[in-house]
JSON list of C-alpha atoms in Angstrom, two decimals:
[
{"chain": "A", "resi": 1365, "resn": "MET", "atom": "CA", "xyz": [119.35, 78.58, 146.68]},
{"chain": "A", "resi": 1366, "resn": "PHE", "atom": "CA", "xyz": [118.96, 81.85, 148.55]},
{"chain": "A", "resi": 1367, "resn": "LYS", "atom": "CA", "xyz": [119.94, 83.73, 145.39]},
{"chain": "A", "resi": 1368, "resn": "ILE", "atom": "CA", "xyz": [117.13, 82.04, 143.47]},
{"chain": "A", "resi": 1369, "resn": "LEU", "atom": "CA", "xyz": [114.56, 82.71, 146.19]},
{"chain": "A", "resi": 1370, "resn": "GLY", "atom": "CA", "xyz": [115.77, 86.29, 146.54]},
{"chain": "A", "resi": 1371, "resn": "LEU", "atom": "CA", "xyz": [115.47, 86.89, 142.80]},
{"chain": "A", "resi": 1372, "resn": "MET", "atom": "CA", "xyz": [111.99, 85.39, 142.79]},
{"chain": "A", "resi": 1373, "resn": "ILE", "atom": "CA", "xyz": [110.87, 87.58, 145.69]},
{"chain": "A", "resi": 1374, "resn": "LEU", "atom": "CA", "xyz": [112.43, 90.63, 144.02]},
{"chain": "A", "resi": 1375, "resn": "GLY", "atom": "CA", "xyz": [110.53, 89.79, 140.83]},
{"chain": "A", "resi": 1376, "resn": "ILE", "atom": "CA", "xyz": [107.28, 89.50, 142.76]},
{"chain": "A", "resi": 1377, "resn": "ILE", "atom": "CA", "xyz": [107.83, 92.89, 144.39]},
{"chain": "A", "resi": 1378, "resn": "ILE", "atom": "CA", "xyz": [108.70, 94.57, 141.09]},
{"chain": "A", "resi": 1379, "resn": "GLY", "atom": "CA", "xyz": [105.77, 92.87, 139.34]},
{"chain": "A", "resi": 1380, "resn": "TYR", "atom": "CA", "xyz": [103.41, 94.02, 142.07]},
{"chain": "A", "resi": 1381, "resn": "GLY", "atom": "CA", "xyz": [104.62, 97.57, 141.68]},
{"chain": "A", "resi": 1382, "resn": "LEU", "atom": "CA", "xyz": [104.33, 97.52, 137.88]},
{"chain": "A", "resi": 1383, "resn": "ARG", "atom": "CA", "xyz": [101.02, 95.64, 137.61]},
{"chain": "A", "resi": 1384, "resn": "SER", "atom": "CA", "xyz": [99.14, 98.65, 136.21]},
{"chain": "A", "resi": 1385, "resn": "ILE", "atom": "CA", "xyz": [101.29, 98.87, 133.05]},
{"chain": "A", "resi": 1386, "resn": "SER", "atom": "CA", "xyz": [99.31, 97.44, 130.12]},
{"chain": "A", "resi": 1387, "resn": "PHE", "atom": "CA", "xyz": [102.40, 96.17, 128.28]},
{"chain": "A", "resi": 1388, "resn": "LEU", "atom": "CA", "xyz": [103.21, 93.77, 131.12]},
{"chain": "A", "resi": 1389, "resn": "ARG", "atom": "CA", "xyz": [99.76, 92.19, 130.93]},
{"chain": "A", "resi": 1390, "resn": "LYS", "atom": "CA", "xyz": [100.68, 90.86, 127.48]},
{"chain": "A", "resi": 1391, "resn": "VAL", "atom": "CA", "xyz": [103.68, 89.06, 128.99]},
{"chain": "A", "resi": 1392, "resn": "GLU", "atom": "CA", "xyz": [101.35, 86.60, 130.74]},
{"chain": "A", "resi": 1393, "resn": "VAL", "atom": "CA", "xyz": [100.65, 84.84, 127.44]},
{"chain": "A", "resi": 1394, "resn": "SER", "atom": "CA", "xyz": [104.32, 84.30, 126.66]},
{"chain": "A", "resi": 1395, "resn": "ILE", "atom": "CA", "xyz": [105.04, 82.87, 130.10]},
{"chain": "A", "resi": 1396, "resn": "SER", "atom": "CA", "xyz": [103.14, 79.65, 129.34]},
{"chain": "A", "resi": 1397, "resn": "TYR", "atom": "CA", "xyz": [105.01, 79.18, 126.07]},
{"chain": "A", "resi": 1398, "resn": "THR", "atom": "CA", "xyz": [108.31, 79.81, 127.82]},
{"chain": "A", "resi": 1399, "resn": "VAL", "atom": "CA", "xyz": [107.54, 77.18, 130.47]},
{"chain": "A", "resi": 1400, "resn": "PHE", "atom": "CA", "xyz": [106.55, 74.69, 127.73]},
{"chain": "A", "resi": 1401, "resn": "LEU", "atom": "CA", "xyz": [109.81, 75.38, 125.91]},
{"chain": "A", "resi": 1402, "resn": "LEU", "atom": "CA", "xyz": [111.83, 74.91, 129.10]},
{"chain": "A", "resi": 1403, "resn": "LEU", "atom": "CA", "xyz": [110.07, 71.60, 129.81]},
{"chain": "A", "resi": 1404, "resn": "PHE", "atom": "CA", "xyz": [110.76, 70.44, 126.25]},
{"chain": "A", "resi": 1405, "resn": "VAL", "atom": "CA", "xyz": [114.45, 71.31, 126.54]},
{"chain": "A", "resi": 1406, "resn": "LEU", "atom": "CA", "xyz": [114.59, 69.51, 129.90]},
{"chain": "A", "resi": 1407, "resn": "GLY", "atom": "CA", "xyz": [113.05, 66.44, 128.27]},
{"chain": "A", "resi": 1408, "resn": "VAL", "atom": "CA", "xyz": [115.58, 66.52, 125.44]},
{"chain": "A", "resi": 1409, "resn": "THR", "atom": "CA", "xyz": [118.42, 66.87, 127.94]},
{"chain": "A", "resi": 1410, "resn": "ILE", "atom": "CA", "xyz": [117.18, 63.95, 130.02]},
{"chain": "A", "resi": 1411, "resn": "GLY", "atom": "CA", "xyz": [116.58, 61.83, 126.92]},
{"chain": "A", "resi": 1412, "resn": "SER", "atom": "CA", "xyz": [120.12, 62.43, 125.68]},
{"chain": "A", "resi": 1413, "resn": "ASN", "atom": "CA", "xyz": [121.70, 61.48, 129.02]},
{"chain": "A", "resi": 1414, "resn": "ARG", "atom": "CA", "xyz": [122.55, 57.79, 128.76]},
{"chain": "A", "resi": 1415, "resn": "LEU", "atom": "CA", "xyz": [122.97, 57.32, 132.53]},
{"chain": "A", "resi": 1416, "resn": "ILE", "atom": "CA", "xyz": [119.45, 58.54, 133.23]},
{"chain": "A", "resi": 1417, "resn": "VAL", "atom": "CA", "xyz": [117.89, 56.53, 130.40]},
{"chain": "A", "resi": 1418, "resn": "ASP", "atom": "CA", "xyz": [119.69, 53.34, 131.47]},
{"chain": "A", "resi": 1419, "resn": "ASN", "atom": "CA", "xyz": [118.52, 53.76, 135.07]},
{"chain": "A", "resi": 1420, "resn": "LEU", "atom": "CA", "xyz": [115.04, 55.05, 134.24]},
{"chain": "A", "resi": 1421, "resn": "PHE", "atom": "CA", "xyz": [113.28, 52.21, 136.05]},
{"chain": "A", "resi": 1422, "resn": "SER", "atom": "CA", "xyz": [115.05, 52.82, 139.37]},
{"chain": "A", "resi": 1423, "resn": "PHE", "atom": "CA", "xyz": [114.70, 56.60, 139.04]},
{"chain": "A", "resi": 1424, "resn": "GLY", "atom": "CA", "xyz": [111.10, 56.28, 137.84]},
{"chain": "A", "resi": 1425, "resn": "TRP", "atom": "CA", "xyz": [109.60, 54.65, 140.92]},
{"chain": "A", "resi": 1426, "resn": "GLN", "atom": "CA", "xyz": [111.52, 56.99, 143.21]},
{"chain": "A", "resi": 1427, "resn": "ALA", "atom": "CA", "xyz": [110.27, 60.00, 141.25]},
{"chain": "A", "resi": 1428, "resn": "ALA", "atom": "CA", "xyz": [106.69, 58.67, 141.31]},
{"chain": "A", "resi": 1429, "resn": "LEU", "atom": "CA", "xyz": [106.88, 58.10, 145.07]},
{"chain": "A", "resi": 1430, "resn": "LEU", "atom": "CA", "xyz": [108.30, 61.59, 145.59]},
{"chain": "A", "resi": 1431, "resn": "ALA", "atom": "CA", "xyz": [105.61, 63.17, 143.40]},
{"chain": "A", "resi": 1432, "resn": "LEU", "atom": "CA", "xyz": [102.84, 61.24, 145.18]},
{"chain": "A", "resi": 1433, "resn": "SER", "atom": "CA", "xyz": [104.20, 62.22, 148.59]},
{"chain": "A", "resi": 1434, "resn": "ALA", "atom": "CA", "xyz": [104.45, 65.87, 147.59]},
{"chain": "A", "resi": 1435, "resn": "THR", "atom": "CA", "xyz": [100.90, 65.85, 146.23]},
{"chain": "A", "resi": 1436, "resn": "VAL", "atom": "CA", "xyz": [99.44, 64.21, 149.33]},
{"chain": "A", "resi": 1437, "resn": "GLY", "atom": "CA", "xyz": [101.39, 66.59, 151.57]},
{"chain": "A", "resi": 1438, "resn": "SER", "atom": "CA", "xyz": [100.17, 69.62, 149.61]},
{"chain": "A", "resi": 1439, "resn": "ILE", "atom": "CA", "xyz": [96.57, 68.44, 149.81]},
{"chain": "A", "resi": 1440, "resn": "LEU", "atom": "CA", "xyz": [96.81, 67.84, 153.55]},
{"chain": "A", "resi": 1441, "resn": "ALA", "atom": "CA", "xyz": [98.50, 71.21, 154.15]},
{"chain": "A", "resi": 1442, "resn": "SER", "atom": "CA", "xyz": [95.91, 73.09, 152.09]},
{"chain": "A", "resi": 1443, "resn": "TRP", "atom": "CA", "xyz": [93.08, 71.28, 153.89]},
{"chain": "A", "resi": 1444, "resn": "LEU", "atom": "CA", "xyz": [94.61, 72.23, 157.24]},
{"chain": "A", "resi": 1445, "resn": "VAL", "atom": "CA", "xyz": [94.96, 75.89, 156.19]},
{"chain": "A", "resi": 1446, "resn": "LEU", "atom": "CA", "xyz": [91.35, 75.87, 154.99]},
{"chain": "A", "resi": 1447, "resn": "LYS", "atom": "CA", "xyz": [90.10, 74.49, 158.28]},
{"chain": "A", "resi": 1448, "resn": "LEU", "atom": "CA", "xyz": [92.24, 76.75, 160.47]},
{"chain": "A", "resi": 1449, "resn": "PHE", "atom": "CA", "xyz": [91.90, 80.07, 158.66]},
{"chain": "A", "resi": 1450, "resn": "PHE", "atom": "CA", "xyz": [88.92, 80.04, 156.31]},
{"chain": "A", "resi": 1451, "resn": "THR", "atom": "CA", "xyz": [86.20, 78.03, 158.02]},
{"chain": "A", "resi": 1452, "resn": "SER", "atom": "CA", "xyz": [83.74, 79.97, 160.11]},
{"chain": "A", "resi": 1453, "resn": "LYS", "atom": "CA", "xyz": [83.42, 78.71, 163.66]},
{"chain": "A", "resi": 1454, "resn": "LYS", "atom": "CA", "xyz": [79.90, 80.10, 164.08]},
{"chain": "A", "resi": 1455, "resn": "LYS", "atom": "CA", "xyz": [77.17, 77.50, 164.24]},
{"chain": "A", "resi": 1456, "resn": "LYS", "atom": "CA", "xyz": [73.99, 78.08, 162.31]},
{"chain": "A", "resi": 1457, "resn": "VAL", "atom": "CA", "xyz": [70.81, 77.90, 164.37]}
]
């Protein structure tokens, strides 16, 4: 896991340093298509796995609960950050 996070941070640093190169601005378009392709391949892999398909109902509600919890947690965390760091404490007269 640390390898993945380290590679991601390294990519961010390198991308920040190379952001003025015009060729790299064209890469942004292909990133969306790459993500779509990866999601498609993930779907094909899941669909071909008999164990997952047979237990889709039990996995499905757990996945929905996890996704809902993550969404609610992200909304609450972003609201808290907004209130703590971006809301002016000055009162208008």
